[in-house]
Short mmCIF file of C-alpha atoms and ligand atoms in Angstrom, two decimals:
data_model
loop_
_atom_site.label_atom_id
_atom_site.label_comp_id
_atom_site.label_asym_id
_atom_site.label_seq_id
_atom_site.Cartn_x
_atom_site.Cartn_y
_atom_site.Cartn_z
CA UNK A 13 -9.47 0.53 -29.35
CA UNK A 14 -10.24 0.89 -25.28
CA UNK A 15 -9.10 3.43 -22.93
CA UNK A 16 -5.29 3.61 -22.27
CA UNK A 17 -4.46 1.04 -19.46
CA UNK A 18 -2.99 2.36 -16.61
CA UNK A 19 -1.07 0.98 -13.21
CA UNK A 20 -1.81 1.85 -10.34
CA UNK A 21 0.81 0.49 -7.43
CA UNK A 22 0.23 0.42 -3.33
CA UNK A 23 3.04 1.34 -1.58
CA UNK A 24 3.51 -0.26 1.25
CA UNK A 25 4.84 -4.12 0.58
CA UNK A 26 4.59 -3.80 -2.92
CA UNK A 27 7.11 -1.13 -3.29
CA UNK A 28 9.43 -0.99 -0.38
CA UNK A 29 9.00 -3.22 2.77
CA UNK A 30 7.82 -0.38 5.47
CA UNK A 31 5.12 -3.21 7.36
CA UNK A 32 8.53 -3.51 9.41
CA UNK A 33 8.60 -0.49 10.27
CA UNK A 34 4.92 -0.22 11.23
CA UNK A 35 5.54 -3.30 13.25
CA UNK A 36 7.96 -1.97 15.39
CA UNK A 37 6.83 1.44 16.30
CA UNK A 38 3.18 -0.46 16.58
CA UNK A 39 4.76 -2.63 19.00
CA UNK A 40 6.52 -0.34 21.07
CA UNK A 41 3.15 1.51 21.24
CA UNK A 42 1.63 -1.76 22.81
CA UNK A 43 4.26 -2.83 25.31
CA UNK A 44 4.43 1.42 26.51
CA UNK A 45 0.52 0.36 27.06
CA UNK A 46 1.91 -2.98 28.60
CA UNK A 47 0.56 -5.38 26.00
CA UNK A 48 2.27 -7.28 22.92
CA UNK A 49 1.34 -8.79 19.67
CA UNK A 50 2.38 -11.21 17.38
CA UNK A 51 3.64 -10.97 13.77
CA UNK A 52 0.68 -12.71 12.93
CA UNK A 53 -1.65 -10.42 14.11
CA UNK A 54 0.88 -7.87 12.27
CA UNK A 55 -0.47 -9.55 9.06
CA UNK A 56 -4.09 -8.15 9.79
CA UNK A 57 -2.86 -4.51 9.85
CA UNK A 58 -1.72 -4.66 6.25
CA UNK A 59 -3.33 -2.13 3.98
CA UNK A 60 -5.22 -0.72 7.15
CA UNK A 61 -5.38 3.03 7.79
CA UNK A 62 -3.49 4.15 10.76
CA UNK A 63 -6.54 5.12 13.19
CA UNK A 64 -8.40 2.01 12.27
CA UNK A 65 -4.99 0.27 12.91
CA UNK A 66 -4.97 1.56 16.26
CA UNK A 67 -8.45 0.60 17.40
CA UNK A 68 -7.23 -3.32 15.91
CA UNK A 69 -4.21 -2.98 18.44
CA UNK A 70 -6.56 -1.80 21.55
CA UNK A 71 -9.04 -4.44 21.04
CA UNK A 72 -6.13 -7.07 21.35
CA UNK A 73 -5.33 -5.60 24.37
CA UNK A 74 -8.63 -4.85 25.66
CA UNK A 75 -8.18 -1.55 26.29
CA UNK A 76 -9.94 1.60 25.38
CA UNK A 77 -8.45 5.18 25.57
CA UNK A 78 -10.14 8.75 25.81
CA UNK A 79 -10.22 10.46 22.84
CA UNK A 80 -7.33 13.05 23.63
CA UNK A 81 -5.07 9.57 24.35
CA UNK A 82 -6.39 7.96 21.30
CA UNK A 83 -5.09 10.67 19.34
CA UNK A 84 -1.81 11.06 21.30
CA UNK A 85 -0.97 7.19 21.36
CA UNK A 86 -1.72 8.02 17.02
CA UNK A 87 0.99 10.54 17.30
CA UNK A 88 3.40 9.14 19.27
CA UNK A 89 3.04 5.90 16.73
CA UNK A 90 3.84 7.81 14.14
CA UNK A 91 6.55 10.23 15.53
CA UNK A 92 8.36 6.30 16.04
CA UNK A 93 7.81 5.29 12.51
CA UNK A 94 8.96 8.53 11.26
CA UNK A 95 12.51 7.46 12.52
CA UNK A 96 12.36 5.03 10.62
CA UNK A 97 11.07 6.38 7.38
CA UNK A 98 13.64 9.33 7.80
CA UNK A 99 16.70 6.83 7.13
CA UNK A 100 15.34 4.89 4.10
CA UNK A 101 16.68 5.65 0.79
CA UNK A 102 16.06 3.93 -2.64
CA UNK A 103 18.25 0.64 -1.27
CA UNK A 104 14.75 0.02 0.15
CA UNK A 105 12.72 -0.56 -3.32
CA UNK A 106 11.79 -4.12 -2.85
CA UNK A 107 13.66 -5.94 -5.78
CA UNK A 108 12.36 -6.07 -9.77
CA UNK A 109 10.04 -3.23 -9.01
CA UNK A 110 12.93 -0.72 -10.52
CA UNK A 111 12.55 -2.59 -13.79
CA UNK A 112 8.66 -2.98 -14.47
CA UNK A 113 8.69 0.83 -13.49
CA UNK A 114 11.43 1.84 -15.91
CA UNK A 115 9.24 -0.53 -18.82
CA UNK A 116 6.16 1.55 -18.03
CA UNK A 117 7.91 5.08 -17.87
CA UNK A 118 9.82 3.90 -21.02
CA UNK A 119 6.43 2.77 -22.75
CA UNK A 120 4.08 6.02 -21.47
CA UNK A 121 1.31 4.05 -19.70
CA UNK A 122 0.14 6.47 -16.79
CA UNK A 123 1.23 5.30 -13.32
CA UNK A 124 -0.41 6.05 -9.93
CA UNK A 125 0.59 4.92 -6.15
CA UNK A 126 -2.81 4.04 -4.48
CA UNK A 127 -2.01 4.21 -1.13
CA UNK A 128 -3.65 4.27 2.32
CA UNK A 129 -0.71 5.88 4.14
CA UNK A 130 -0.71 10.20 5.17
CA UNK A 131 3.11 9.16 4.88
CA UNK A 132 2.90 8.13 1.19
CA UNK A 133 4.17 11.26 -0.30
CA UNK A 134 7.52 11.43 1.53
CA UNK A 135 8.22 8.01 1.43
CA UNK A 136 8.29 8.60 -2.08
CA UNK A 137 10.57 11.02 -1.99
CA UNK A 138 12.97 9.68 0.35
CA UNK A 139 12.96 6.43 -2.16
CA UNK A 140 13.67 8.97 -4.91
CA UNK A 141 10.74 8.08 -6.99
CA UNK A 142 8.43 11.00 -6.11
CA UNK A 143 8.41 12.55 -9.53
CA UNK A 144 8.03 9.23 -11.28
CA UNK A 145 4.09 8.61 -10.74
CA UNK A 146 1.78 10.87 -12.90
CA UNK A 147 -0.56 10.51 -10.08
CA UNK A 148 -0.04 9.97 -6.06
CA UNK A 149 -3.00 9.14 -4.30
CA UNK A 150 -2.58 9.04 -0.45
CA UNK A 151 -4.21 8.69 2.93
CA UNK A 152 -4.69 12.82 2.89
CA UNK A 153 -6.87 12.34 -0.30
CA UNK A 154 -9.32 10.24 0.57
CA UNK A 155 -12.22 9.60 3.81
CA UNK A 156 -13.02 5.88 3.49
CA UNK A 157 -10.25 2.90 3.60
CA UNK A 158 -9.66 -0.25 1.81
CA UNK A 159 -11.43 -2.30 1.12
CA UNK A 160 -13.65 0.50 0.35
CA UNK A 161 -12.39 1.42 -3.27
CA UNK A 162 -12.17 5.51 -2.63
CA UNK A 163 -8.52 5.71 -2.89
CA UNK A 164 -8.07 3.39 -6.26
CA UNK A 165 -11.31 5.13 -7.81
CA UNK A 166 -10.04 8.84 -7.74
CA UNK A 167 -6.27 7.50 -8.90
CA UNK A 168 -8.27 6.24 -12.43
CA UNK A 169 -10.44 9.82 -12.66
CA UNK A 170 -7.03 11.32 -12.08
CA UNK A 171 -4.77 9.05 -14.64
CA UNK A 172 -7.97 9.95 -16.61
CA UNK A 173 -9.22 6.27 -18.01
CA UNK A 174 -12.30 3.81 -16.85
CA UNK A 175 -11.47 1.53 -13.99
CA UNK A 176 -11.68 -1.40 -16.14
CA UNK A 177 -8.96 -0.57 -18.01
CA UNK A 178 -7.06 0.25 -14.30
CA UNK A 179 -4.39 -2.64 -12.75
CA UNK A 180 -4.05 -2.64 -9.41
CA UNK A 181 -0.70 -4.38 -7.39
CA UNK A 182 -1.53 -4.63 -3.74
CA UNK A 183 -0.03 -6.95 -0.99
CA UNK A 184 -3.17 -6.65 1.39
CA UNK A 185 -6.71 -8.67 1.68
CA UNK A 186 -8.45 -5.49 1.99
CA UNK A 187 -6.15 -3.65 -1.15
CA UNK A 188 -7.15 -6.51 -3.03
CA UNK A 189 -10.77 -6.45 -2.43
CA UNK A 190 -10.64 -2.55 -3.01
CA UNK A 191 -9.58 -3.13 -6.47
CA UNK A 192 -12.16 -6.12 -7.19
CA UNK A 193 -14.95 -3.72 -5.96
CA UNK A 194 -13.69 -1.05 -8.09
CA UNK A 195 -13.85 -3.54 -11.35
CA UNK A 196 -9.61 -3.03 -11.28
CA UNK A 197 -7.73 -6.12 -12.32
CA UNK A 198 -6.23 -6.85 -9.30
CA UNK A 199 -2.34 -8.13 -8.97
CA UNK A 200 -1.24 -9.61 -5.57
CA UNK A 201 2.30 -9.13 -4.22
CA UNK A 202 2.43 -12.12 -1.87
CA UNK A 203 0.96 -15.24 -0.76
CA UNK A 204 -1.31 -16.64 -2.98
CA UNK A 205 -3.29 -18.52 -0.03
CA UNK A 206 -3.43 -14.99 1.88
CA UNK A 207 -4.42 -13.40 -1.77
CA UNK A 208 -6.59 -15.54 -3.07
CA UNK A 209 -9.22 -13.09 -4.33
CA UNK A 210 -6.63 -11.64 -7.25
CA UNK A 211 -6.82 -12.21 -10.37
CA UNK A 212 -3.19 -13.17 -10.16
CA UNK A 213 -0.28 -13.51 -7.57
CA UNK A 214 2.84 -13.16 -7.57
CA UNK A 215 5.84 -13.31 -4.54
CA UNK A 216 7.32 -10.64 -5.64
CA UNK A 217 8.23 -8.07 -9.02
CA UNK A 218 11.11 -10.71 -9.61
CA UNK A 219 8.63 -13.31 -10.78
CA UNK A 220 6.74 -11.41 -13.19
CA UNK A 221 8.43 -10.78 -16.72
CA UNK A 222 7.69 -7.92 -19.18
CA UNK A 223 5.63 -10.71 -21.22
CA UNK A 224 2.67 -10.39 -18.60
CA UNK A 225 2.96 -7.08 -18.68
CA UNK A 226 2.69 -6.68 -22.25
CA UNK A 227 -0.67 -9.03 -21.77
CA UNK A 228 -2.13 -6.98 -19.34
CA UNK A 229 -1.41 -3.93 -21.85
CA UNK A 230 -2.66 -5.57 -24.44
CA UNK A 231 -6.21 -6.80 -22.89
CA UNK A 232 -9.27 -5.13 -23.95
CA UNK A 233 -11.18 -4.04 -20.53
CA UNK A 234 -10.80 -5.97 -17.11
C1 G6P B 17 -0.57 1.38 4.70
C2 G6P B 17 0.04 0.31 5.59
C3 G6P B 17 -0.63 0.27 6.94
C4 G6P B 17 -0.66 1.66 7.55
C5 G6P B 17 -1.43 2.60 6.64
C6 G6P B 17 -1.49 4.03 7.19
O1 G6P B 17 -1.76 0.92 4.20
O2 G6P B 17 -0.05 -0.96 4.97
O3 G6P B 17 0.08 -0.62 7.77
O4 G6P B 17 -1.26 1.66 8.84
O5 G6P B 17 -0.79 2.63 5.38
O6 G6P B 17 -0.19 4.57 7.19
P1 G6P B 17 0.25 5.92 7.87
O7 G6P B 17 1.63 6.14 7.34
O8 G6P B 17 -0.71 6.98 7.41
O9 G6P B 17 0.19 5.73 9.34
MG1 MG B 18 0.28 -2.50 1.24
#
């Protein structure tokens, strides 16, 4: 027998929808600094950490900010998206994720959120499922983003197994290529022609039954 298997979820877009969120108060941030951007370009700051999100947004409105501003316009961002945050409850959990969760819980294979957000932990919480994950990794825990594999590495020395035997759902290019580098078996929540360096995608937790699951489980290593 191999290691235990373990899960290890992102949060944003693969648990609840918050990129909407992010949108907005990224938006509003642009057109106070009397630029916009498109949903498209929205797309690109998927999975990205919030300061490296920031310098995206400036360079599509070629503009450049002084430190103190930089780190103001970050605050101000995220003072916006906090409104938003603040009125989510579990209605939010995007739909079928409630069941694969309640499988694993039910089963006892370890579950981690691998996420790049500082907000991570009380999302969680607001979504009521704080105290389900044996281990929350977050944007506080770790220096280097996705795709560097940091924040998916220390969530499989924390569940305590090999990466190998780690699966990874993620909704972003760069979550995807996090878990790849890290040797994770990587599940996209999406668009398979946006994902297509998974090992397998899916639109959503609706499409996947407890039969792939139990495959996953069952496989010996990545
Ligand atoms: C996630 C989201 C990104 C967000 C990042 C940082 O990866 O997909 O859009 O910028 O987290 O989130 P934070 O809540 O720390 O600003
Ligand atoms: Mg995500």
């Amino acid at each position: 027998m191999g290691m235990q298997k373990a899960i290890i979820f992102d949060l944003d877009g693969v648990i609840v929808d918050t990129a909407k969120f992010h949108f907005l108060a990224w938006r509003k941030l642009a057109n106070d600094l009397g630029f916009d951007f498109t949903k498209e370009q929205n797309e690109q700051l998927k999975g990205v950490s919030r300061v490296e999100s920031l310098k995206k947004i400036l360079n599509w409105g070629n503009m450049e900010l002084s430190e103190e501003e930089f780190n103001r316009q970050m605050g101000l961002k995220n003072e916006n998206y906090l409104s938003y945050v603040n009125k989510m409850d579990k209605s939010e959990i995007l739909p079928g994720v409630p069941g694969v969760l309640d499988y694993l819980i039910e089963h006892d294979i370890p579950i981690a959120v691998g996420s790049a957000s500082k907000n991570a932990r009380t999302i969680l919480k607001k979504i009521d499922l704080h105290d389900k994950f044996n281990v929350i990794v977050d944007g506080n825990d770790v220096t280097k983003a996705k795709p560097n594999p940091e924040v998916f590495l220390i969530a499989a020395e924390k569940l305590k197994t090999s990466p190998e035997n780690c699966v990874v759902f993620e909704d972003s290019v760069a979550g995807i290529q996090a878990a790849n580098i890290a040797e994770m078996t990587s599940i996209g929540i999406g668009e398979k022609n946006v994902l297509n360096e998974a090992d397998h995608v899916f639109a959503d937790f609706t499409e996947i039954d407890i039969d792939f699951i139990e495959k996953l489980l069952r496989k010996e290593g990545k």
